[in-house]
PDB file of C-alpha atoms in Angstrom:
ATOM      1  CA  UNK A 564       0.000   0.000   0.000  1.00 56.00           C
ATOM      2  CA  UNK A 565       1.258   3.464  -0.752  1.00 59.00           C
ATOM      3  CA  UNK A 566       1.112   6.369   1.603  1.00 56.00           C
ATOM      4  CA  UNK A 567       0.212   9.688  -0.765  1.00 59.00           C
ATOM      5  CA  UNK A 568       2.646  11.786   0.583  1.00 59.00           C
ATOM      6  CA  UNK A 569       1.688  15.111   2.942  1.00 58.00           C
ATOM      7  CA  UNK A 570       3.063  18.184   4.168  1.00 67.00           C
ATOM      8  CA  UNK A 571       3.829  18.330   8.004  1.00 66.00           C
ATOM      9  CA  UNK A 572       3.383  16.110  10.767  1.00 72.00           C
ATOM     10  CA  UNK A 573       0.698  13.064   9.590  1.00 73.00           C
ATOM     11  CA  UNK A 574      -1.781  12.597  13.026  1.00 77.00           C
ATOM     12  CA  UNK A 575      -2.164   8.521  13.463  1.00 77.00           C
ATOM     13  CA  UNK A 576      -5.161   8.862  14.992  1.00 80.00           C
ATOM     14  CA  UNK A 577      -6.743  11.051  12.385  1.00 80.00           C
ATOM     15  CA  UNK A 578      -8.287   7.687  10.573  1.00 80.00           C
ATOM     16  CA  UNK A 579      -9.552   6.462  13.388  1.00 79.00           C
ATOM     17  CA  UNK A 580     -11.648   9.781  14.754  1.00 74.00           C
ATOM     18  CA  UNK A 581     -12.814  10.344  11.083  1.00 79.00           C
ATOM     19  CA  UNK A 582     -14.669   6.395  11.444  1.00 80.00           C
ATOM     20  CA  UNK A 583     -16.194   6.457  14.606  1.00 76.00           C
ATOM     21  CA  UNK A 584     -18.283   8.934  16.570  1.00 69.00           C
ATOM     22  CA  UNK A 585     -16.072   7.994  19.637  1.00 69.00           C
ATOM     23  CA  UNK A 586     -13.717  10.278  21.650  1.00 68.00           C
ATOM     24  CA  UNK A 587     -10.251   9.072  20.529  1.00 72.00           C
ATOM     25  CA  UNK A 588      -7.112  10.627  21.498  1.00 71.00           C
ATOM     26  CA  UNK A 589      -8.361  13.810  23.369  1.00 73.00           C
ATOM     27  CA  UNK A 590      -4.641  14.476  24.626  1.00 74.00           C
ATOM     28  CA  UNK A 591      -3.748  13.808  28.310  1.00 74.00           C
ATOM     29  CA  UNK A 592      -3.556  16.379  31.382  1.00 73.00           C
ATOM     30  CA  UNK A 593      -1.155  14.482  33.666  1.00 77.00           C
ATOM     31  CA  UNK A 594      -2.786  10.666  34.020  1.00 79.00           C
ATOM     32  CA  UNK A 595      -6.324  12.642  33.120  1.00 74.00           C
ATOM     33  CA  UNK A 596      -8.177  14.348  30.194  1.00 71.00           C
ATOM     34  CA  UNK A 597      -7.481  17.745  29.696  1.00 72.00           C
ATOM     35  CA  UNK A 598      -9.668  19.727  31.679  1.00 77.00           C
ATOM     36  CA  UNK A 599     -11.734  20.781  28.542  1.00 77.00           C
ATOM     37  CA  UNK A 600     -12.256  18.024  27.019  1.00 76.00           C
ATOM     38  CA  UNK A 601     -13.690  16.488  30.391  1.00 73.00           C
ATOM     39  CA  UNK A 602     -15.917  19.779  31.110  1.00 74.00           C
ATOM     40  CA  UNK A 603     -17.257  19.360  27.699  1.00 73.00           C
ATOM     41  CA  UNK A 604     -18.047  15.806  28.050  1.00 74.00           C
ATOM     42  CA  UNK A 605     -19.629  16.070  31.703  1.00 69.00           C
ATOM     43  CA  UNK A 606     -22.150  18.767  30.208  1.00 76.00           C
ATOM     44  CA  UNK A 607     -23.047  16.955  27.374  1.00 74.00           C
ATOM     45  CA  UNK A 608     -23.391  13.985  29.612  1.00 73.00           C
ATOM     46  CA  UNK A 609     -25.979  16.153  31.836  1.00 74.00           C
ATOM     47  CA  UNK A 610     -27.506  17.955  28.971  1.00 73.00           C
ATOM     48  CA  UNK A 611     -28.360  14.537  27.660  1.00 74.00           C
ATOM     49  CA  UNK A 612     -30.364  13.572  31.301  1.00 76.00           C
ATOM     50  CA  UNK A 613     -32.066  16.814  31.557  1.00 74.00           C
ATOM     51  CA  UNK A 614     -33.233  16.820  27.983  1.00 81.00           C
ATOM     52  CA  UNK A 615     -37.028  16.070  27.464  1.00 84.00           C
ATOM     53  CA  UNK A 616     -38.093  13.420  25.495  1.00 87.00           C
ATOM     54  CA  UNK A 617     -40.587  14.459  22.647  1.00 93.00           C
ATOM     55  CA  UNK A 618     -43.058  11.939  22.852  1.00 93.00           C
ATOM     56  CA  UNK A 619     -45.104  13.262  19.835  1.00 95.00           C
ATOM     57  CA  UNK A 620     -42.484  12.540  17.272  1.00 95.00           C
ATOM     58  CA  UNK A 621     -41.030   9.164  18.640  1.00 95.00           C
ATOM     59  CA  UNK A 622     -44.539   7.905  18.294  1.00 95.00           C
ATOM     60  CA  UNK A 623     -44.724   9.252  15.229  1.00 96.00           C
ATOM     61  CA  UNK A 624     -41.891   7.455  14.204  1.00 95.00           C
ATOM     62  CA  UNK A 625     -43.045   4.620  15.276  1.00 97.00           C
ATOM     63  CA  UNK A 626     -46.301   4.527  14.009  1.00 96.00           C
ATOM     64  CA  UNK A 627     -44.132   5.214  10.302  1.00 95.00           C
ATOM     65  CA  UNK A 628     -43.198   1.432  10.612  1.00 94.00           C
ATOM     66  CA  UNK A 629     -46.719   0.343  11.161  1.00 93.00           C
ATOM     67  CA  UNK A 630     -46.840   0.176  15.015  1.00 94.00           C
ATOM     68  CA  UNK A 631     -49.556   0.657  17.717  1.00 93.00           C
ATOM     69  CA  UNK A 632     -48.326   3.497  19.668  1.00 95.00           C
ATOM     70  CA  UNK A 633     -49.605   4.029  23.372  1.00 94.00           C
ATOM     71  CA  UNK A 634     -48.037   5.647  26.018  1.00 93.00           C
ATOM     72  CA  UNK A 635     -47.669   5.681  29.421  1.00 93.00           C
ATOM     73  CA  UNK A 636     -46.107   7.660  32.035  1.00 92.00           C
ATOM     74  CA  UNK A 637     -44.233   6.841  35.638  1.00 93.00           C
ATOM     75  CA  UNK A 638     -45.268   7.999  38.635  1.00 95.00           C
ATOM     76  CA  UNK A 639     -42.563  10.841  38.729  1.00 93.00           C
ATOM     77  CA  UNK A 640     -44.208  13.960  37.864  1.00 91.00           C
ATOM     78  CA  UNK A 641     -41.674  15.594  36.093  1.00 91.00           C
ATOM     79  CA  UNK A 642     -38.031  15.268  34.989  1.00 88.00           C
ATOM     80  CA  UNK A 643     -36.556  16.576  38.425  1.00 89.00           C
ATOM     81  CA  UNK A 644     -38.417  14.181  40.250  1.00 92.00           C
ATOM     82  CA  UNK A 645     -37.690  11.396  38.051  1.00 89.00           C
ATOM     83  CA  UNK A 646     -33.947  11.901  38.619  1.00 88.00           C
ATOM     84  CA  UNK A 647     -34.222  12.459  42.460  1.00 92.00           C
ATOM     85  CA  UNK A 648     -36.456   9.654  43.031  1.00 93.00           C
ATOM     86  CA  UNK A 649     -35.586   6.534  41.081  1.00 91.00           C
ATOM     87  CA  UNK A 650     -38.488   4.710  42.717  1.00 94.00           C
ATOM     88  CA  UNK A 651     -41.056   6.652  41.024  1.00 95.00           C
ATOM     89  CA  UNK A 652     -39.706   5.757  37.858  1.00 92.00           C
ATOM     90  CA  UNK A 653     -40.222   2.125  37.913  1.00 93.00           C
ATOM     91  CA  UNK A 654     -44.144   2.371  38.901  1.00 93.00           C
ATOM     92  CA  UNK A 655     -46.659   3.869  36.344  1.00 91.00           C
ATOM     93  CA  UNK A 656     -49.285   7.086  37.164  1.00 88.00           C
ATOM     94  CA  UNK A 657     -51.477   6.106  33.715  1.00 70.00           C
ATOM     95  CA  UNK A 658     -50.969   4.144  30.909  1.00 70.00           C
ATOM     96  CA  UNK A 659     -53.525   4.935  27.208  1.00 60.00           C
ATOM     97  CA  UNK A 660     -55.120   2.082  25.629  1.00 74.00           C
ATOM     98  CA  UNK A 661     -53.538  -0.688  27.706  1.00 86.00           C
ATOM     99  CA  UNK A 662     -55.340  -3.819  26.756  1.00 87.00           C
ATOM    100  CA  UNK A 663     -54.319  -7.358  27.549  1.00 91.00           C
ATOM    101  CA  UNK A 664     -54.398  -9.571  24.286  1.00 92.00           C
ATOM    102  CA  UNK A 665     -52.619 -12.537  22.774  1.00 93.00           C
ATOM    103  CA  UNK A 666     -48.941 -11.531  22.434  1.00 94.00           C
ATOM    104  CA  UNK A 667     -45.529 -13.266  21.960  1.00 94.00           C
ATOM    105  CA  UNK A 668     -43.955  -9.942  22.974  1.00 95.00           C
ATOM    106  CA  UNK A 669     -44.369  -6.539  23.852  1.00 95.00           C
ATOM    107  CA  UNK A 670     -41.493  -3.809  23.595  1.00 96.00           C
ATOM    108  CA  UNK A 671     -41.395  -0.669  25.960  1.00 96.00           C
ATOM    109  CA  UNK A 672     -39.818   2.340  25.087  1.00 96.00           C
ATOM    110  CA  UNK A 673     -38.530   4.400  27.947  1.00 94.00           C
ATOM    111  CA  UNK A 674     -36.900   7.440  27.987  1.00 91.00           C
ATOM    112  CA  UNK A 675     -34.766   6.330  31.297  1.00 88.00           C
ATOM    113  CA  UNK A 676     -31.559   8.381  31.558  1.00 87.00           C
ATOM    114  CA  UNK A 677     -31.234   9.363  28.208  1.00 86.00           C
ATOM    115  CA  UNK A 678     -34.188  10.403  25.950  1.00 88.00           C
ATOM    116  CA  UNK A 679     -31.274  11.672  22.948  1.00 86.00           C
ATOM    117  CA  UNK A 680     -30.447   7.424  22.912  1.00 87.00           C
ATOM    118  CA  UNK A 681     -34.544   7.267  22.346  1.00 91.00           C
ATOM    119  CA  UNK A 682     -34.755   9.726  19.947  1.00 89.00           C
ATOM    120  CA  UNK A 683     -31.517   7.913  17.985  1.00 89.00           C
ATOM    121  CA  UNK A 684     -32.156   4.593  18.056  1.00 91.00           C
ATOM    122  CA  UNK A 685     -35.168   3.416  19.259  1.00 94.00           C
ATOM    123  CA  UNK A 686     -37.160   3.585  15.989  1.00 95.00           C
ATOM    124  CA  UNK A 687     -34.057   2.408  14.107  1.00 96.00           C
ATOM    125  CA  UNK A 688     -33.785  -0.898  16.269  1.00 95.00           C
ATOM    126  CA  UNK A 689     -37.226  -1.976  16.575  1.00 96.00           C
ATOM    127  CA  UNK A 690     -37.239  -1.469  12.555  1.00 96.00           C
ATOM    128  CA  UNK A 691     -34.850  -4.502  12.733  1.00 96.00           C
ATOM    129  CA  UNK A 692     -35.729  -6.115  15.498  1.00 96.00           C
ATOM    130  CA  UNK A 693     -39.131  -6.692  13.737  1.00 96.00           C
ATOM    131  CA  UNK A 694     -38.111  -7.498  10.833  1.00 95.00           C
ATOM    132  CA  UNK A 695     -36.841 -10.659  12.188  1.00 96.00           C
ATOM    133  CA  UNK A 696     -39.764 -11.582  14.116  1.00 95.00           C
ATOM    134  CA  UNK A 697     -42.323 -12.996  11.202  1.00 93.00           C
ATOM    135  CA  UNK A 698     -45.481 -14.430  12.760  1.00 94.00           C
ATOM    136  CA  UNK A 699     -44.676 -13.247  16.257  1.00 95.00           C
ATOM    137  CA  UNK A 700     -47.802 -11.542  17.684  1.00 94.00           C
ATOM    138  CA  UNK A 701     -46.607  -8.150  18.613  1.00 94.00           C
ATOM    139  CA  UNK A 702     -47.901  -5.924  21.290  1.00 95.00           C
ATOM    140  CA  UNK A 703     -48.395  -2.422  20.887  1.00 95.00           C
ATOM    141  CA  UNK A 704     -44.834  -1.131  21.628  1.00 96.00           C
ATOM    142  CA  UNK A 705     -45.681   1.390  24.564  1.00 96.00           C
ATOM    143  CA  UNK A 706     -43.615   4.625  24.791  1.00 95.00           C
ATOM    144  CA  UNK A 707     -42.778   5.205  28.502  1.00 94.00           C
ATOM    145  CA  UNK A 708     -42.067   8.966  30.198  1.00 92.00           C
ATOM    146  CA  UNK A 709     -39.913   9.560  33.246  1.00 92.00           C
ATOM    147  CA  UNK A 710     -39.811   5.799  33.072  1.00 92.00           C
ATOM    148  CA  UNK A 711     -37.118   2.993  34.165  1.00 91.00           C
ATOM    149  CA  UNK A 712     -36.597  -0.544  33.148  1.00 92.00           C
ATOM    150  CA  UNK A 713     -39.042  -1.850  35.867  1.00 92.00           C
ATOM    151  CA  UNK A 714     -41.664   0.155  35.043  1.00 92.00           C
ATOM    152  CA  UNK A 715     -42.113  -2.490  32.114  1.00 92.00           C
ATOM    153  CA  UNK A 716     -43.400  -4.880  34.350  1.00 92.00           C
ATOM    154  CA  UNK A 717     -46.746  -3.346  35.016  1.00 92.00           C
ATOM    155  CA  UNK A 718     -46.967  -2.891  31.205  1.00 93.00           C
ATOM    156  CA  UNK A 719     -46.212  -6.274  30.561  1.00 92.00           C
ATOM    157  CA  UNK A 720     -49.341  -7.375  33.171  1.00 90.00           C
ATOM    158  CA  UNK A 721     -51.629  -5.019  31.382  1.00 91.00           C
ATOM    159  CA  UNK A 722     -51.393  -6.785  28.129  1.00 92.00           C
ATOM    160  CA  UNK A 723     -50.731 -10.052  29.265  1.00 89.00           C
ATOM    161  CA  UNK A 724     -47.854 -10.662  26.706  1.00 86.00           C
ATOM    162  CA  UNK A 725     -45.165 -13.936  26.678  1.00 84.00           C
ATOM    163  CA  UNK A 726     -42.219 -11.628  27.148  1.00 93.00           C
ATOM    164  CA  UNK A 727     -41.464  -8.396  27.903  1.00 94.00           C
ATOM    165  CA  UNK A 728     -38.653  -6.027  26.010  1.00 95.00           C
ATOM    166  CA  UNK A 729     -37.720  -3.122  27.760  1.00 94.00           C
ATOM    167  CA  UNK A 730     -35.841  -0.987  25.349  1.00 92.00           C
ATOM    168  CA  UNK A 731     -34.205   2.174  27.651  1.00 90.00           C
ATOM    169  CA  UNK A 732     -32.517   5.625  27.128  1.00 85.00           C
ATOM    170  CA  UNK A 733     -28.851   3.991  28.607  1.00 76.00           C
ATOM    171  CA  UNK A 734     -27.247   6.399  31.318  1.00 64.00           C
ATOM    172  CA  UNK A 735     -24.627   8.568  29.357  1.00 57.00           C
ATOM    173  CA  UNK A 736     -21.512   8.358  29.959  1.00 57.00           C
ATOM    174  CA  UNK A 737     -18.566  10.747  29.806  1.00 48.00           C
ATOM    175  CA  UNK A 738     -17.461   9.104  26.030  1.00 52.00           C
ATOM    176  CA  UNK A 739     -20.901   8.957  24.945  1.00 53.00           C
ATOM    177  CA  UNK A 740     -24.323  11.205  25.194  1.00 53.00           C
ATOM    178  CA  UNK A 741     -26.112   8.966  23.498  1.00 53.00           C
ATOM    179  CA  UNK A 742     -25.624   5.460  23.941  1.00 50.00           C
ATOM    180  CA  UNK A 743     -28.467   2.559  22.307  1.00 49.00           C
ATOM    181  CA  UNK A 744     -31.256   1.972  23.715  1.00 44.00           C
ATOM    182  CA  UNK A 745     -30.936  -1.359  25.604  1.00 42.00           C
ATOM    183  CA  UNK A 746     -32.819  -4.424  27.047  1.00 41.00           C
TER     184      UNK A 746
END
Protein backbone atom coordinates (compact mmCIF):
# COMPACT_ATOMS: atom_id res chain seq x y z
CA UNK A 1 0.00 0.00 0.00
CA UNK A 2 1.26 3.46 -0.75
CA UNK A 3 1.11 6.37 1.60
CA UNK A 4 0.21 9.69 -0.77
CA UNK A 5 2.65 11.79 0.58
CA UNK A 6 1.69 15.11 2.94
CA UNK A 7 3.06 18.18 4.17
CA UNK A 8 3.83 18.33 8.00
CA UNK A 9 3.38 16.11 10.77
CA UNK A 10 0.70 13.06 9.59
CA UNK A 11 -1.78 12.60 13.03
CA UNK A 12 -2.16 8.52 13.46
CA UNK A 13 -5.16 8.86 14.99
CA UNK A 14 -6.74 11.05 12.38
CA UNK A 15 -8.29 7.69 10.57
CA UNK A 16 -9.55 6.46 13.39
CA UNK A 17 -11.65 9.78 14.75
CA UNK A 18 -12.81 10.34 11.08
CA UNK A 19 -14.67 6.39 11.44
CA UNK A 20 -16.19 6.46 14.61
CA UNK A 21 -18.28 8.93 16.57
CA UNK A 22 -16.07 7.99 19.64
CA UNK A 23 -13.72 10.28 21.65
CA UNK A 24 -10.25 9.07 20.53
CA UNK A 25 -7.11 10.63 21.50
CA UNK A 26 -8.36 13.81 23.37
CA UNK A 27 -4.64 14.48 24.63
CA UNK A 28 -3.75 13.81 28.31
CA UNK A 29 -3.56 16.38 31.38
CA UNK A 30 -1.16 14.48 33.67
CA UNK A 31 -2.79 10.67 34.02
CA UNK A 32 -6.32 12.64 33.12
CA UNK A 33 -8.18 14.35 30.19
CA UNK A 34 -7.48 17.74 29.70
CA UNK A 35 -9.67 19.73 31.68
CA UNK A 36 -11.73 20.78 28.54
CA UNK A 37 -12.26 18.02 27.02
CA UNK A 38 -13.69 16.49 30.39
CA UNK A 39 -15.92 19.78 31.11
CA UNK A 40 -17.26 19.36 27.70
CA UNK A 41 -18.05 15.81 28.05
CA UNK A 42 -19.63 16.07 31.70
CA UNK A 43 -22.15 18.77 30.21
CA UNK A 44 -23.05 16.96 27.37
CA UNK A 45 -23.39 13.98 29.61
CA UNK A 46 -25.98 16.15 31.84
CA UNK A 47 -27.51 17.96 28.97
CA UNK A 48 -28.36 14.54 27.66
CA UNK A 49 -30.36 13.57 31.30
CA UNK A 50 -32.07 16.81 31.56
CA UNK A 51 -33.23 16.82 27.98
CA UNK A 52 -37.03 16.07 27.46
CA UNK A 53 -38.09 13.42 25.50
CA UNK A 54 -40.59 14.46 22.65
CA UNK A 55 -43.06 11.94 22.85
CA UNK A 56 -45.10 13.26 19.83
CA UNK A 57 -42.48 12.54 17.27
CA UNK A 58 -41.03 9.16 18.64
CA UNK A 59 -44.54 7.91 18.29
CA UNK A 60 -44.72 9.25 15.23
CA UNK A 61 -41.89 7.46 14.20
CA UNK A 62 -43.05 4.62 15.28
CA UNK A 63 -46.30 4.53 14.01
CA UNK A 64 -44.13 5.21 10.30
CA UNK A 65 -43.20 1.43 10.61
CA UNK A 66 -46.72 0.34 11.16
CA UNK A 67 -46.84 0.18 15.02
CA UNK A 68 -49.56 0.66 17.72
CA UNK A 69 -48.33 3.50 19.67
CA UNK A 70 -49.61 4.03 23.37
CA UNK A 71 -48.04 5.65 26.02
CA UNK A 72 -47.67 5.68 29.42
CA UNK A 73 -46.11 7.66 32.03
CA UNK A 74 -44.23 6.84 35.64
CA UNK A 75 -45.27 8.00 38.63
CA UNK A 76 -42.56 10.84 38.73
CA UNK A 77 -44.21 13.96 37.86
CA UNK A 78 -41.67 15.59 36.09
CA UNK A 79 -38.03 15.27 34.99
CA UNK A 80 -36.56 16.58 38.43
CA UNK A 81 -38.42 14.18 40.25
CA UNK A 82 -37.69 11.40 38.05
CA UNK A 83 -33.95 11.90 38.62
CA UNK A 84 -34.22 12.46 42.46
CA UNK A 85 -36.46 9.65 43.03
CA UNK A 86 -35.59 6.53 41.08
CA UNK A 87 -38.49 4.71 42.72
CA UNK A 88 -41.06 6.65 41.02
CA UNK A 89 -39.71 5.76 37.86
CA UNK A 90 -40.22 2.12 37.91
CA UNK A 91 -44.14 2.37 38.90
CA UNK A 92 -46.66 3.87 36.34
CA UNK A 93 -49.28 7.09 37.16
CA UNK A 94 -51.48 6.11 33.71
CA UNK A 95 -50.97 4.14 30.91
CA UNK A 96 -53.52 4.93 27.21
CA UNK A 97 -55.12 2.08 25.63
CA UNK A 98 -53.54 -0.69 27.71
CA UNK A 99 -55.34 -3.82 26.76
CA UNK A 100 -54.32 -7.36 27.55
CA UNK A 101 -54.40 -9.57 24.29
CA UNK A 102 -52.62 -12.54 22.77
CA UNK A 103 -48.94 -11.53 22.43
CA UNK A 104 -45.53 -13.27 21.96
CA UNK A 105 -43.95 -9.94 22.97
CA UNK A 106 -44.37 -6.54 23.85
CA UNK A 107 -41.49 -3.81 23.60
CA UNK A 108 -41.40 -0.67 25.96
CA UNK A 109 -39.82 2.34 25.09
CA UNK A 110 -38.53 4.40 27.95
CA UNK A 111 -36.90 7.44 27.99
CA UNK A 112 -34.77 6.33 31.30
CA UNK A 113 -31.56 8.38 31.56
CA UNK A 114 -31.23 9.36 28.21
CA UNK A 115 -34.19 10.40 25.95
CA UNK A 116 -31.27 11.67 22.95
CA UNK A 117 -30.45 7.42 22.91
CA UNK A 118 -34.54 7.27 22.35
CA UNK A 119 -34.75 9.73 19.95
CA UNK A 120 -31.52 7.91 17.99
CA UNK A 121 -32.16 4.59 18.06
CA UNK A 122 -35.17 3.42 19.26
CA UNK A 123 -37.16 3.58 15.99
CA UNK A 124 -34.06 2.41 14.11
CA UNK A 125 -33.79 -0.90 16.27
CA UNK A 126 -37.23 -1.98 16.57
CA UNK A 127 -37.24 -1.47 12.56
CA UNK A 128 -34.85 -4.50 12.73
CA UNK A 129 -35.73 -6.11 15.50
CA UNK A 130 -39.13 -6.69 13.74
CA UNK A 131 -38.11 -7.50 10.83
CA UNK A 132 -36.84 -10.66 12.19
CA UNK A 133 -39.76 -11.58 14.12
CA UNK A 134 -42.32 -13.00 11.20
CA UNK A 135 -45.48 -14.43 12.76
CA UNK A 136 -44.68 -13.25 16.26
CA UNK A 137 -47.80 -11.54 17.68
CA UNK A 138 -46.61 -8.15 18.61
CA UNK A 139 -47.90 -5.92 21.29
CA UNK A 140 -48.39 -2.42 20.89
CA UNK A 141 -44.83 -1.13 21.63
CA UNK A 142 -45.68 1.39 24.56
CA UNK A 143 -43.62 4.63 24.79
CA UNK A 144 -42.78 5.20 28.50
CA UNK A 145 -42.07 8.97 30.20
CA UNK A 146 -39.91 9.56 33.25
CA UNK A 147 -39.81 5.80 33.07
CA UNK A 148 -37.12 2.99 34.17
CA UNK A 149 -36.60 -0.54 33.15
CA UNK A 150 -39.04 -1.85 35.87
CA UNK A 151 -41.66 0.15 35.04
CA UNK A 152 -42.11 -2.49 32.11
CA UNK A 153 -43.40 -4.88 34.35
CA UNK A 154 -46.75 -3.35 35.02
CA UNK A 155 -46.97 -2.89 31.20
CA UNK A 156 -46.21 -6.27 30.56
CA UNK A 157 -49.34 -7.38 33.17
CA UNK A 158 -51.63 -5.02 31.38
CA UNK A 159 -51.39 -6.78 28.13
CA UNK A 160 -50.73 -10.05 29.27
CA UNK A 161 -47.85 -10.66 26.71
CA UNK A 162 -45.16 -13.94 26.68
CA UNK A 163 -42.22 -11.63 27.15
CA UNK A 164 -41.46 -8.40 27.90
CA UNK A 165 -38.65 -6.03 26.01
CA UNK A 166 -37.72 -3.12 27.76
CA UNK A 167 -35.84 -0.99 25.35
CA UNK A 168 -34.20 2.17 27.65
CA UNK A 169 -32.52 5.63 27.13
CA UNK A 170 -28.85 3.99 28.61
CA UNK A 171 -27.25 6.40 31.32
CA UNK A 172 -24.63 8.57 29.36
CA UNK A 173 -21.51 8.36 29.96
CA UNK A 174 -18.57 10.75 29.81
CA UNK A 175 -17.46 9.10 26.03
CA UNK A 176 -20.90 8.96 24.95
CA UNK A 177 -24.32 11.20 25.19
CA UNK A 178 -26.11 8.97 23.50
CA UNK A 179 -25.62 5.46 23.94
CA UNK A 180 -28.47 2.56 22.31
CA UNK A 181 -31.26 1.97 23.71
CA UNK A 182 -30.94 -1.36 25.60
CA UNK A 183 -32.82 -4.42 27.05
Amino acid sequence: MTVPATEGPVDPSARLRAATRARVALGRAGDALPTAELLAAHAAARDAVHAPLDVDAVVEELRGLGLEVPTATSAAHDRAEYLQRPDLGRRLSGADDLAPGEYDVAFVVADGLSPLAVHRHAAPLLRQVLARLEGWRIAPVVVATQARVAAGDEIGAALGNEALVVLVGERPGMSSTDSPART
